[in-house]
Amino acid sequence: MPPRLGGMKTLIVYAHPEPRSLNGSLKDLAVTTLEEAGHEVRVSDLYAMNWKAVVDAEDYGPYASSPLRVAQDSGRAFDASALTPDVAAEQEKLLWSDTIIFQFPLWWYTMPAILKGWVDRVFTFHFAYGVGEHSDTKYGERFGEGTLAGRRALLSVTTGGPESHYAARGINGPIDDLLWPIQHGILYYPGLEVLPPFVLHSTDRLTAQDYPEVAKAWQERLLTLATTEPIAFRRQNFGDYEIPALHLRPGLEPADRTGFALHIRG
Amino acid sequence: MPPRLGGMKTLIVYAHPEPRSLNGSLKDLAVTTLEEAGHEVRVSDLYAMNWKAVVDAEDYGPYASSPLRVAQDSGRAFDASALTPDVAAEQEKLLWSDTIIFQFPLWWYTMPAILKGWVDRVFTFHFAYGVGEHSDTKYGERFGEGTLAGRRALLSVTTGGPESHYAARGINGPIDDLLWPIQHGILYYPGLEVLPPFVLHSTDRLTAQDYPEVAKAWQERLLTLATTEPIAFRRQNFGDYEIPALHLRPGLEPADRTGFALHIRG
């Protein structure tokens, strides 16, 4: 399912409590920009939907075991097409889409709780994990394979603090590393290819005068999504990792490469 | 407020939907172990409390502005002692405690949504951030100073997958780096000293036979909390960082140190 120029099917998952916020404006701009360019757009506005953020036994109805086992019970409910309608609708939107944009403010260095609750509830066993067989050469279908393979994802994130605090030697740690648990752990895991994020810093000090430049940069990203190269995360089952230890084999990376970046090719 | 041998005031923030889970057992064991050793223990059982996970205008009552501004409005409500009773109670427990334990399963490489929602709602402006003055030598009171300075925090975390997947070359990335946004970004930010985490791996395969050994290891950590050295995160306002860029000054780290670990002393 390679993204096409024209005719992208885009799902925007949006998490901010205030429609008149910068995040709300960026979401609105994404909708109009993509639609005017001939793409289809659907929006999951989690606050407007009053999205239930918390995993509990009600999510699995008669498939909730006692004691509750989140992974197994979510997989049994998924297999029986018995997930709650809100979760089933989000899974359907994901399968419909070829491109998924996540629009949210970075709160405490990660996503707001309502969006984490979307992940916790929508990314069920047998849908997003626990997919595929295990063998001597394969450790399930994930990290390069999986239910959402062939689709692309993009984080559009705002931070209050300035870019320097998120630089290589910045006190918060590098933004690419802060986003790793989301980009690699949540998005790449079920097969999504992850595009480099669109990050706006210093938004605490952003004024109305600054917005046209921000909007222009965002529109440029939106209109080049189909030709943007994804982050070259290493695929799990194609020789780079020992199975089942899933250690990166020695010598694959450049000599100065360490940390999360070990898992990026080239 | 140095922790004392005997007489610790411990808050356990616990996030799992099933009381009969491993996480529930570890929480119960922490309560009995600490109480039997003469410590005071309070528990915030987020699922049992039906904790509201989502930040919205209701959190700030008459201090919610239109449009809503989460940081500013939470600070104004905090200043006026007008936060909702559930949030005020958690802030009071934090100020009462000298030691805070977070017990949760790692879901999608970070905390469950209900616990992120505890952070998003309890860690308000003027309580956990936006504290202290900015000057040429000080960028607010955070990362080594702040409202919760002098207190200690510990993550007790379970993962489904095996330890090798979280090793230096493991496909998930190193566990210490995965926990960085929580340990440094959430806990150290408002002044908490962070003890090395207690991490149980491969819990998907844990059996009743394995539990006594797990329990013993957990009890040993619990009974040595007061004498455990915290992670030596660098303090923000004491010369290691350029202000206001908050870049780590060159040459402070060992030659092979990179990534998040730059911000650990020695």
Short mmCIF file of C-alpha atoms in Angstrom, two decimals:
data_model
loop_
_atom_site.label_atom_id
_atom_site.label_comp_id
_atom_site.label_asym_id
_atom_site.label_seq_id
_atom_site.Cartn_x
_atom_site.Cartn_y
_atom_site.Cartn_z
CA MET A 1 0.00 0.00 0.00
CA PRO A 2 2.43 2.73 -1.10
CA PRO A 3 1.06 6.22 -0.44
CA ARG A 4 -0.01 7.91 -3.68
CA LEU A 5 0.19 11.54 -4.71
CA GLY A 6 -3.46 12.44 -4.47
CA GLY A 7 -5.84 10.10 -2.78
CA MET A 8 -4.09 9.54 0.53
CA LYS A 9 -6.39 8.25 3.22
CA THR A 10 -5.36 10.15 6.31
CA LEU A 11 -6.42 9.57 9.88
CA ILE A 12 -5.63 12.38 12.32
CA VAL A 13 -5.62 11.38 15.97
CA TYR A 14 -5.81 14.61 17.91
CA ALA A 15 -5.48 15.13 21.67
CA HIS A 16 -5.95 18.60 23.12
CA PRO A 17 -8.74 19.85 25.41
CA GLU A 18 -9.01 23.29 23.77
CA PRO A 19 -10.18 23.61 20.13
CA ARG A 20 -8.80 27.16 19.96
CA SER A 21 -5.30 26.00 20.96
CA LEU A 22 -2.24 25.85 18.72
CA ASN A 23 -2.74 22.08 18.54
CA GLY A 24 -6.35 22.64 17.50
CA SER A 25 -5.25 25.05 14.80
CA LEU A 26 -2.64 22.65 13.47
CA LYS A 27 -5.24 19.88 13.34
CA ASP A 28 -7.70 22.11 11.50
CA LEU A 29 -5.00 23.21 9.08
CA ALA A 30 -4.08 19.60 8.39
CA VAL A 31 -7.69 18.77 7.54
CA THR A 32 -8.16 21.67 5.11
CA THR A 33 -4.71 21.37 3.56
CA LEU A 34 -5.03 17.66 2.89
CA GLU A 35 -8.64 17.85 1.67
CA GLU A 36 -7.86 20.73 -0.68
CA ALA A 37 -5.04 18.62 -2.10
CA GLY A 38 -7.52 15.86 -2.90
CA HIS A 39 -6.85 13.54 0.02
CA GLU A 40 -9.44 11.91 2.25
CA VAL A 41 -9.26 12.82 5.92
CA ARG A 42 -10.87 11.38 9.03
CA VAL A 43 -10.30 12.81 12.49
CA SER A 44 -10.37 11.16 15.90
CA ASP A 45 -10.75 14.18 18.18
CA LEU A 46 -10.27 12.34 21.46
CA TYR A 47 -11.52 15.12 23.74
CA ALA A 48 -14.58 15.81 21.57
CA MET A 49 -15.28 12.06 21.51
CA ASN A 50 -15.00 11.94 25.31
CA TRP A 51 -12.59 9.08 24.74
CA LYS A 52 -12.43 6.56 27.61
CA ALA A 53 -8.76 6.62 28.55
CA VAL A 54 -8.57 3.75 31.00
CA VAL A 55 -8.28 0.03 30.26
CA ASP A 56 -10.56 -2.06 32.44
CA ALA A 57 -12.70 -5.20 32.40
CA GLU A 58 -15.59 -3.41 30.67
CA ASP A 59 -13.44 -3.25 27.54
CA TYR A 60 -13.70 -6.99 27.04
CA GLY A 61 -17.31 -7.72 28.03
CA PRO A 62 -17.92 -11.46 28.35
CA TYR A 63 -14.29 -12.06 27.37
CA ALA A 64 -12.99 -10.41 30.54
CA SER A 65 -11.62 -13.25 32.63
CA SER A 66 -11.44 -13.28 36.39
CA PRO A 67 -8.81 -12.33 37.36
CA LEU A 68 -8.56 -9.91 34.44
CA ARG A 69 -5.72 -10.59 32.01
CA VAL A 70 -5.40 -7.55 29.78
CA ALA A 71 -3.39 -9.05 26.93
CA GLN A 72 -5.18 -12.37 26.65
CA ASP A 73 -8.67 -10.99 27.21
CA SER A 74 -8.21 -8.19 24.68
CA GLY A 75 -7.04 -10.77 22.15
CA ARG A 76 -10.02 -13.03 22.77
CA ALA A 77 -12.42 -10.10 22.43
CA PHE A 78 -10.65 -9.00 19.24
CA ASP A 79 -10.82 -12.51 17.78
CA ALA A 80 -14.55 -12.62 18.49
CA SER A 81 -15.16 -9.12 17.06
CA ALA A 82 -16.45 -8.30 20.52
CA LEU A 83 -14.40 -5.23 21.40
CA THR A 84 -16.38 -2.17 22.47
CA PRO A 85 -17.72 -0.08 19.55
CA ASP A 86 -15.40 2.85 20.29
CA VAL A 87 -12.29 0.66 20.08
CA ALA A 88 -13.55 -1.29 17.06
CA ALA A 89 -14.19 2.01 15.25
CA GLU A 90 -10.63 3.17 15.82
CA GLN A 91 -9.20 -0.13 14.59
CA GLU A 92 -11.39 0.20 11.49
CA LYS A 93 -10.11 3.74 10.88
CA LEU A 94 -6.53 2.55 11.19
CA LEU A 95 -7.14 -0.22 8.66
CA TRP A 96 -8.88 2.25 6.31
CA SER A 97 -5.98 4.73 6.43
CA ASP A 98 -2.65 4.73 4.67
CA THR A 99 -1.32 7.68 6.68
CA ILE A 100 -1.84 8.47 10.37
CA ILE A 101 -1.00 11.82 11.96
CA PHE A 102 -0.85 12.22 15.72
CA GLN A 103 -1.33 15.83 16.86
CA PHE A 104 -0.62 16.49 20.53
CA PRO A 105 1.30 18.61 23.01
CA LEU A 106 4.26 16.98 24.73
CA TRP A 107 3.11 16.86 28.37
CA TRP A 108 5.77 15.62 30.77
CA TYR A 109 7.91 14.45 27.86
CA THR A 110 5.30 12.13 26.36
CA MET A 111 1.72 12.09 25.12
CA PRO A 112 -1.29 13.30 27.16
CA ALA A 113 -3.06 10.57 29.11
CA ILE A 114 -6.08 10.57 26.81
CA LEU A 115 -3.86 9.63 23.85
CA LYS A 116 -1.96 7.02 25.84
CA GLY A 117 -5.38 5.61 26.69
CA TRP A 118 -6.18 5.46 22.98
CA VAL A 119 -3.04 3.37 22.49
CA ASP A 120 -3.67 1.18 25.53
CA ARG A 121 -7.23 0.38 24.41
CA VAL A 122 -6.99 0.33 20.59
CA PHE A 123 -3.67 -1.50 20.25
CA THR A 124 -5.06 -4.82 21.47
CA PHE A 125 -3.47 -8.25 21.49
CA HIS A 126 -3.84 -9.96 18.08
CA PHE A 127 -4.35 -6.54 16.45
CA ALA A 128 -1.19 -4.60 17.36
CA TYR A 129 0.82 -7.25 19.23
CA GLY A 130 0.76 -10.98 19.55
CA VAL A 131 0.58 -11.18 15.74
CA GLY A 132 2.35 -13.86 13.69
CA GLU A 133 4.23 -16.98 14.59
CA HIS A 134 7.44 -17.52 16.51
CA SER A 135 10.15 -19.72 15.01
CA ASP A 136 13.91 -19.92 14.81
CA THR A 137 13.92 -17.06 12.31
CA LYS A 138 10.90 -15.05 13.35
CA TYR A 139 9.77 -13.53 16.66
CA GLY A 140 6.21 -12.64 15.74
CA GLU A 141 5.28 -10.01 13.19
CA ARG A 142 6.41 -6.70 14.60
CA PHE A 143 9.03 -4.01 14.07
CA GLY A 144 8.78 -3.93 10.29
CA GLU A 145 5.87 -6.35 9.91
CA GLY A 146 2.43 -6.53 11.48
CA THR A 147 -1.19 -5.56 11.08
CA LEU A 148 -0.42 -1.94 10.15
CA ALA A 149 2.50 -2.66 7.79
CA GLY A 150 2.53 -0.52 4.66
CA ARG A 151 1.04 2.47 6.43
CA ARG A 152 2.89 5.57 7.52
CA ALA A 153 2.69 7.59 10.73
CA LEU A 154 3.79 11.10 11.67
CA LEU A 155 3.98 12.77 15.06
CA SER A 156 3.13 16.48 15.10
CA VAL A 157 4.17 17.66 18.53
CA THR A 158 4.40 20.95 20.39
CA THR A 159 6.73 21.65 23.32
CA GLY A 160 6.68 24.58 25.71
CA GLY A 161 10.45 24.82 26.05
CA PRO A 162 13.02 25.92 23.49
CA GLU A 163 14.79 23.67 21.00
CA SER A 164 18.14 24.01 22.76
CA HIS A 165 16.78 22.12 25.78
CA TYR A 166 16.04 19.17 23.45
CA ALA A 167 19.37 19.25 21.58
CA ALA A 168 22.10 16.60 21.70
CA ARG A 169 23.49 18.07 24.94
CA GLY A 170 20.24 19.67 26.11
CA ILE A 171 19.03 18.98 29.63
CA ASN A 172 15.82 17.23 28.54
CA GLY A 173 17.67 14.81 26.30
CA PRO A 174 17.48 14.79 22.49
CA ILE A 175 13.95 15.04 21.14
CA ASP A 176 14.48 12.03 18.86
CA ASP A 177 15.37 9.91 21.89
CA LEU A 178 12.44 11.26 23.94
CA LEU A 179 10.10 10.28 21.09
CA TRP A 180 11.68 6.83 20.64
CA PRO A 181 9.29 4.99 22.97
CA ILE A 182 6.41 6.37 20.90
CA GLN A 183 7.93 6.24 17.41
CA HIS A 184 9.62 2.85 17.71
CA GLY A 185 7.83 1.26 20.66
CA ILE A 186 4.24 2.19 19.80
CA LEU A 187 4.17 3.00 16.07
CA TYR A 188 6.86 0.85 14.45
CA TYR A 189 5.94 -2.14 16.61
CA PRO A 190 2.67 -2.95 14.76
CA GLY A 191 4.27 -2.24 11.40
CA LEU A 192 3.83 1.49 10.77
CA GLU A 193 6.63 3.27 8.95
CA VAL A 194 7.44 6.42 10.93
CA LEU A 195 8.18 9.71 9.21
CA PRO A 196 10.49 12.24 10.89
CA PRO A 197 8.39 14.19 13.41
CA PHE A 198 7.10 17.73 12.98
CA VAL A 199 8.14 19.40 16.24
CA LEU A 200 7.34 22.97 17.24
CA HIS A 201 9.36 24.26 20.18
CA SER A 202 8.94 27.33 22.39
CA THR A 203 5.21 27.31 21.87
CA ASP A 204 4.72 28.91 25.30
CA ARG A 205 6.06 32.09 23.69
CA LEU A 206 4.45 31.73 20.29
CA THR A 207 2.38 34.75 19.27
CA ALA A 208 -0.27 35.33 16.61
CA GLN A 209 2.45 37.02 14.56
CA ASP A 210 4.49 33.82 14.52
CA TYR A 211 1.64 31.63 13.34
CA PRO A 212 1.81 32.23 9.55
CA GLU A 213 5.37 30.92 9.46
CA VAL A 214 4.43 27.90 11.56
CA ALA A 215 1.43 27.22 9.34
CA LYS A 216 3.56 27.42 6.22
CA ALA A 217 6.08 24.91 7.58
CA TRP A 218 3.30 22.52 8.59
CA GLN A 219 1.61 22.77 5.18
CA GLU A 220 4.91 22.02 3.47
CA ARG A 221 5.28 18.86 5.57
CA LEU A 222 1.67 17.85 4.90
CA LEU A 223 1.98 18.28 1.14
CA THR A 224 5.19 16.24 0.94
CA LEU A 225 4.11 13.35 3.18
CA ALA A 226 3.87 10.91 0.31
CA THR A 227 7.48 11.50 -0.74
CA THR A 228 9.06 11.82 2.73
CA GLU A 229 11.46 9.04 3.63
CA PRO A 230 10.59 7.23 6.87
CA ILE A 231 13.05 6.76 9.71
CA ALA A 232 15.11 3.71 8.74
CA PHE A 233 14.36 1.57 11.81
CA ARG A 234 15.84 -1.90 11.50
CA ARG A 235 13.40 -4.72 10.75
CA GLN A 236 13.24 -7.45 13.37
CA ASN A 237 13.06 -10.64 11.35
CA PHE A 238 15.49 -10.04 8.50
CA GLY A 239 18.89 -10.86 9.93
CA ASP A 240 19.91 -7.83 11.99
CA TYR A 241 18.88 -9.39 15.30
CA GLU A 242 19.70 -12.66 17.02
CA ILE A 243 16.51 -14.62 17.67
CA PRO A 244 15.11 -14.98 20.32
CA ALA A 245 17.48 -12.70 22.30
CA LEU A 246 16.77 -9.85 19.86
CA HIS A 247 20.21 -8.41 20.39
CA LEU A 248 21.47 -6.38 17.46
CA ARG A 249 24.22 -8.44 15.86
CA PRO A 250 27.70 -6.97 16.37
CA GLY A 251 29.32 -4.77 13.76
CA LEU A 252 26.21 -3.61 11.90
CA GLU A 253 26.37 -0.02 13.08
CA PRO A 254 28.81 2.82 12.43
CA ALA A 255 31.58 2.93 15.05
CA ASP A 256 30.22 5.98 16.87
CA ARG A 257 26.59 4.84 16.97
CA THR A 258 25.11 4.13 20.43
CA GLY A 259 21.81 4.05 22.29
CA PHE A 260 18.46 3.97 20.53
CA ALA A 261 20.12 5.02 17.28
CA LEU A 262 21.77 1.58 17.05
CA HIS A 263 18.43 0.45 15.70
CA ILE A 264 18.50 2.80 12.73
CA ARG A 265 20.12 1.54 9.54
CA GLY A 266 23.03 3.22 7.74
CA MET B 1 14.44 15.77 54.71
CA PRO B 2 16.89 12.82 54.64
CA PRO B 3 15.14 9.46 54.82
CA ARG B 4 15.56 7.85 58.22
CA LEU B 5 16.00 4.23 59.13
CA GLY B 6 12.60 3.51 60.60
CA GLY B 7 9.81 5.99 60.23
CA MET B 8 9.82 6.51 56.47
CA LYS B 9 6.63 8.02 55.15
CA THR B 10 5.92 6.12 52.01
CA LEU B 11 3.36 6.85 49.33
CA ILE B 12 2.66 4.03 46.87
CA VAL B 13 1.03 5.11 43.62
CA TYR B 14 -0.33 1.94 42.07
CA ALA B 15 -1.85 1.48 38.63
CA HIS B 16 -3.24 -1.91 37.64
CA PRO B 17 -6.87 -2.86 36.94
CA GLU B 18 -6.64 -6.29 38.60
CA PRO B 19 -5.98 -6.58 42.36
CA ARG B 20 -5.00 -10.24 41.93
CA SER B 21 -2.29 -9.38 39.39
CA LEU B 22 1.46 -9.52 39.92
CA ASN B 23 1.44 -5.74 40.24
CA GLY B 24 -1.28 -6.01 42.86
CA SER B 25 0.74 -8.58 44.78
CA LEU B 26 3.87 -6.42 44.66
CA LYS B 27 1.89 -3.44 45.93
CA ASP B 28 0.40 -5.50 48.79
CA LEU B 29 3.82 -6.87 49.65
CA ALA B 30 5.25 -3.36 49.76
CA VAL B 31 2.55 -2.25 52.20
CA THR B 32 3.04 -5.14 54.61
CA THR B 33 6.83 -5.18 54.35
CA LEU B 34 7.18 -1.47 55.03
CA GLU B 35 4.57 -1.38 57.78
CA GLU B 36 6.11 -4.36 59.55
CA ALA B 37 9.44 -2.55 59.43
CA GLY B 38 7.88 0.40 61.24
CA HIS B 39 7.28 2.73 58.30
CA GLU B 40 4.10 4.63 57.53
CA VAL B 41 2.44 3.77 54.24
CA ARG B 42 -0.32 5.40 52.23
CA VAL B 43 -1.56 4.00 48.93
CA SER B 44 -3.09 5.73 45.93
CA ASP B 45 -4.75 2.81 44.16
CA LEU B 46 -5.72 4.66 41.00
CA TYR B 47 -8.13 2.04 39.64
CA ALA B 48 -9.86 1.58 43.01
CA MET B 49 -10.13 5.39 43.30
CA ASN B 50 -11.66 5.55 39.82
CA TRP B 51 -9.02 8.19 39.13
CA LYS B 52 -10.02 10.73 36.47
CA ALA B 53 -7.24 10.39 33.91
CA VAL B 54 -7.97 13.28 31.60
CA VAL B 55 -7.06 16.96 32.05
CA ASP B 56 -9.91 19.28 31.15
CA ALA B 57 -11.50 22.60 32.12
CA GLU B 58 -13.37 21.01 35.04
CA ASP B 59 -10.03 20.62 36.79
CA TYR B 60 -9.70 24.36 37.28
CA GLY B 61 -13.28 25.40 38.08
CA PRO B 62 -13.63 29.20 38.01
CA TYR B 63 -9.94 29.45 37.14
CA ALA B 64 -10.43 27.78 33.77
CA SER B 65 -9.98 30.53 31.23
CA SER B 66 -11.58 30.62 27.80
CA PRO B 67 -9.82 29.49 25.76
CA LEU B 68 -8.43 26.99 28.27
CA ARG B 69 -4.72 27.36 29.05
CA VAL B 70 -3.66 24.25 30.93
CA ALA B 71 -0.42 25.52 32.46
CA GLN B 72 -1.57 28.98 33.48
CA ASP B 73 -5.01 27.90 34.66
CA SER B 74 -3.65 25.03 36.74
CA GLY B 75 -1.22 27.46 38.36
CA ARG B 76 -3.94 29.97 39.17
CA ALA B 77 -6.13 27.24 40.66
CA PHE B 78 -3.17 25.92 42.66
CA ASP B 79 -2.32 29.39 43.96
CA ALA B 80 -5.93 29.85 45.09
CA SER B 81 -6.09 26.39 46.72
CA ALA B 82 -8.93 25.74 44.29
CA LEU B 83 -7.80 22.53 42.62
CA THR B 84 -10.30 19.69 42.68
CA PRO B 85 -10.29 17.63 45.92
CA ASP B 86 -8.86 14.54 44.24
CA VAL B 87 -5.84 16.45 42.92
CA ALA B 88 -5.35 18.43 46.13
CA ALA B 89 -5.35 15.17 48.10
CA GLU B 90 -2.59 13.70 45.93
CA GLN B 91 -0.47 16.84 46.28
CA GLU B 92 -0.96 16.64 50.04
CA LYS B 93 0.15 12.99 50.07
CA LEU B 94 3.26 13.89 48.07
CA LEU B 95 4.15 16.64 50.54
CA TRP B 96 3.50 14.28 53.47
CA SER B 97 5.77 11.56 52.06
CA ASP B 98 9.52 11.24 52.03
CA THR B 99 9.50 8.24 49.71
CA ILE B 100 7.25 7.56 46.72
CA ILE B 101 6.94 4.19 45.00
CA PHE B 102 5.27 3.86 41.62
CA GLN B 103 3.99 0.33 40.93
CA PHE B 104 2.84 -0.31 37.37
CA PRO B 105 3.18 -2.54 34.32
CA LEU B 106 5.09 -1.13 31.37
CA TRP B 107 2.38 -0.84 28.69
CA TRP B 108 3.70 0.22 25.30
CA TYR B 109 7.04 1.14 26.84
CA THR B 110 5.66 3.64 29.34
CA MET B 111 3.09 3.97 32.12
CA PRO B 112 -0.61 3.06 31.77
CA ALA B 113 -2.85 5.98 30.81
CA ILE B 114 -4.41 6.19 34.28
CA LEU B 115 -1.00 6.87 35.82
CA LYS B 116 -0.03 9.36 33.11
CA GLY B 117 -3.30 11.07 33.93
CA TRP B 118 -2.25 11.21 37.58
CA VAL B 119 0.93 13.00 36.50
CA ASP B 120 -0.88 15.30 34.07
CA ARG B 121 -3.41 16.39 36.70
CA VAL B 122 -1.40 16.33 39.97
CA PHE B 123 1.83 17.86 38.66
CA THR B 124 0.33 21.32 38.17
CA PHE B 125 2.01 24.60 37.32
CA HIS B 126 3.45 26.24 40.47
CA PHE B 127 3.45 22.85 42.21
CA ALA B 128 5.63 20.68 39.97
CA TYR B 129 6.76 23.18 37.31
CA GLY B 130 6.86 26.94 36.99
CA VAL B 131 8.51 27.04 40.42
CA GLY B 132 11.26 29.54 41.35
CA GLU B 133 12.76 32.50 39.59
CA HIS B 134 14.71 32.80 36.37
CA SER B 135 17.97 34.72 36.37
CA ASP B 136 21.40 34.59 34.75
CA THR B 137 22.35 31.68 37.02
CA LYS B 138 19.03 29.95 37.58
CA TYR B 139 16.37 28.61 35.22
CA GLY B 140 13.60 28.02 37.72
CA GLU B 141 13.76 25.41 40.48
CA ARG B 142 13.79 22.06 38.78
CA PHE B 143 16.12 19.14 38.06
CA GLY B 144 17.68 19.03 41.52
CA GLU B 145 15.50 21.66 43.18
CA GLY B 146 11.75 22.17 43.39
CA THR B 147 8.68 21.49 45.47
CA LEU B 148 9.49 17.79 46.01
CA ALA B 149 13.22 18.21 46.71
CA GLY B 150 14.55 16.03 49.50
CA ARG B 151 12.13 13.22 48.71
CA ARG B 152 12.98 9.99 46.94
CA ALA B 153 11.13 8.07 44.25
CA LEU B 154 11.33 4.50 42.97
CA LEU B 155 9.78 2.88 39.93
CA SER B 156 8.68 -0.74 40.37
CA VAL B 157 7.89 -1.92 36.89
CA THR B 158 6.93 -5.18 35.22
CA THR B 159 7.53 -6.02 31.56
CA GLY B 160 6.11 -8.87 29.53
CA GLY B 161 9.25 -9.42 27.46
CA PRO B 162 12.61 -10.81 28.52
CA GLU B 163 15.52 -8.77 29.84
CA SER B 164 17.61 -9.36 26.72
CA HIS B 165 15.16 -7.30 24.66
CA TYR B 166 15.85 -4.35 26.99
CA ALA B 167 19.65 -4.74 27.07
CA ALA B 168 22.20 -2.34 25.62
CA ARG B 169 21.78 -3.86 22.15
CA GLY B 170 18.24 -5.14 22.69
CA ILE B 171 15.58 -4.28 20.13
CA ASN B 172 13.43 -2.29 22.57
CA GLY B 173 16.31 -0.08 23.62
CA PRO B 174 17.94 -0.12 27.07
CA ILE B 175 15.47 -0.11 29.94
CA ASP B 176 17.25 2.80 31.62
CA ASP B 177 16.79 4.91 28.48
CA LEU B 178 13.15 3.85 28.10
CA LEU B 179 12.53 4.96 31.67
CA TRP B 180 14.42 8.26 31.27
CA PRO B 181 11.37 10.34 30.28
CA ILE B 182 9.71 9.17 33.50
CA GLN B 183 12.69 9.10 35.86
CA HIS B 184 14.33 12.33 34.73
CA GLY B 185 11.50 14.14 32.93
CA ILE B 186 8.67 13.49 35.40
CA LEU B 187 10.30 12.62 38.74
CA TYR B 188 13.61 14.49 38.86
CA TYR B 189 12.04 17.61 37.32
CA PRO B 190 10.10 18.66 40.47
CA GLY B 191 13.04 17.73 42.70
CA LEU B 192 12.63 14.04 43.53
CA GLU B 193 15.80 11.98 43.87
CA VAL B 194 15.30 8.82 41.81
CA LEU B 195 16.48 5.44 43.06
CA PRO B 196 17.51 2.76 40.54
CA PRO B 197 14.31 1.06 39.35
CA PHE B 198 13.07 -2.36 40.40
CA VAL B 199 12.30 -4.04 37.08
CA LEU B 200 10.82 -7.51 36.65
CA HIS B 201 11.10 -8.90 33.13
CA SER B 202 9.43 -11.89 31.44
CA THR B 203 6.39 -11.56 33.65
CA ASP B 204 4.21 -13.04 30.90
CA ARG B 205 5.87 -16.34 31.75
CA LEU B 206 6.11 -15.93 35.51
CA THR B 207 4.51 -18.78 37.45
CA ALA B 208 3.41 -19.17 41.05
CA GLN B 209 6.60 -21.14 41.61
CA ASP B 210 8.69 -18.13 40.61
CA TYR B 211 6.93 -15.73 42.96
CA PRO B 212 8.81 -16.42 46.22
CA GLU B 213 12.09 -15.41 44.61
CA VAL B 214 10.53 -12.28 43.14
CA ALA B 215 8.99 -11.40 46.49
CA LYS B 216 12.31 -11.84 48.24
CA ALA B 217 14.10 -9.54 45.80
CA TRP B 218 11.39 -6.91 46.18
CA GLN B 219 11.49 -7.09 49.97
CA GLU B 220 15.26 -6.65 49.90
CA ARG B 221 14.88 -3.49 47.82
CA LEU B 222 12.10 -2.20 50.09
CA LEU B 223 14.10 -2.73 53.25
CA THR B 224 17.17 -0.97 51.88
CA LEU B 225 15.44 2.04 50.35
CA ALA B 226 16.78 4.43 52.95
CA THR B 227 20.37 3.52 52.18
CA THR B 228 20.11 3.13 48.40
CA GLU B 229 22.04 5.72 46.40
CA PRO B 230 19.92 7.65 43.93
CA ILE B 231 20.78 7.97 40.25
CA ALA B 232 23.30 10.82 40.06
CA PHE B 233 21.39 13.08 37.69
CA ARG B 234 23.13 16.42 37.19
CA ARG B 235 21.58 19.42 38.92
CA GLN B 236 20.45 22.20 36.61
CA ASN B 237 21.50 25.35 38.42
CA PHE B 238 24.91 24.47 39.82
CA GLY B 239 27.31 25.04 36.94
CA ASP B 240 26.97 21.98 34.70
CA TYR B 241 24.65 23.70 32.22
CA GLU B 242 24.84 26.92 30.24
CA ILE B 243 21.88 29.13 31.13
CA PRO B 244 19.45 29.68 29.45
CA ALA B 245 20.41 27.26 26.63
CA LEU B 246 20.68 24.42 29.18
CA HIS B 247 23.33 22.69 27.13
CA LEU B 248 25.64 20.52 29.17
CA ARG B 249 29.00 22.31 29.23
CA PRO B 250 31.68 20.54 27.18
CA GLY B 251 34.14 18.17 28.76
CA LEU B 252 32.20 17.23 31.88
CA GLU B 253 31.47 13.66 30.85
CA PRO B 254 33.68 10.60 30.34
CA ALA B 255 34.85 10.31 26.73
CA ASP B 256 32.54 7.42 25.84
CA ARG B 257 29.40 8.88 27.42
CA THR B 258 26.54 9.78 25.06
CA GLY B 259 22.79 10.18 24.97
CA PHE B 260 20.67 10.53 28.10
CA ALA B 261 23.57 9.26 30.21
CA LEU B 262 25.42 12.55 29.57
CA HIS B 263 23.22 13.92 32.29
CA ILE B 264 24.47 11.51 34.95
CA ARG B 265 27.52 12.57 36.95
CA GLY B 266 30.78 10.66 37.21
#
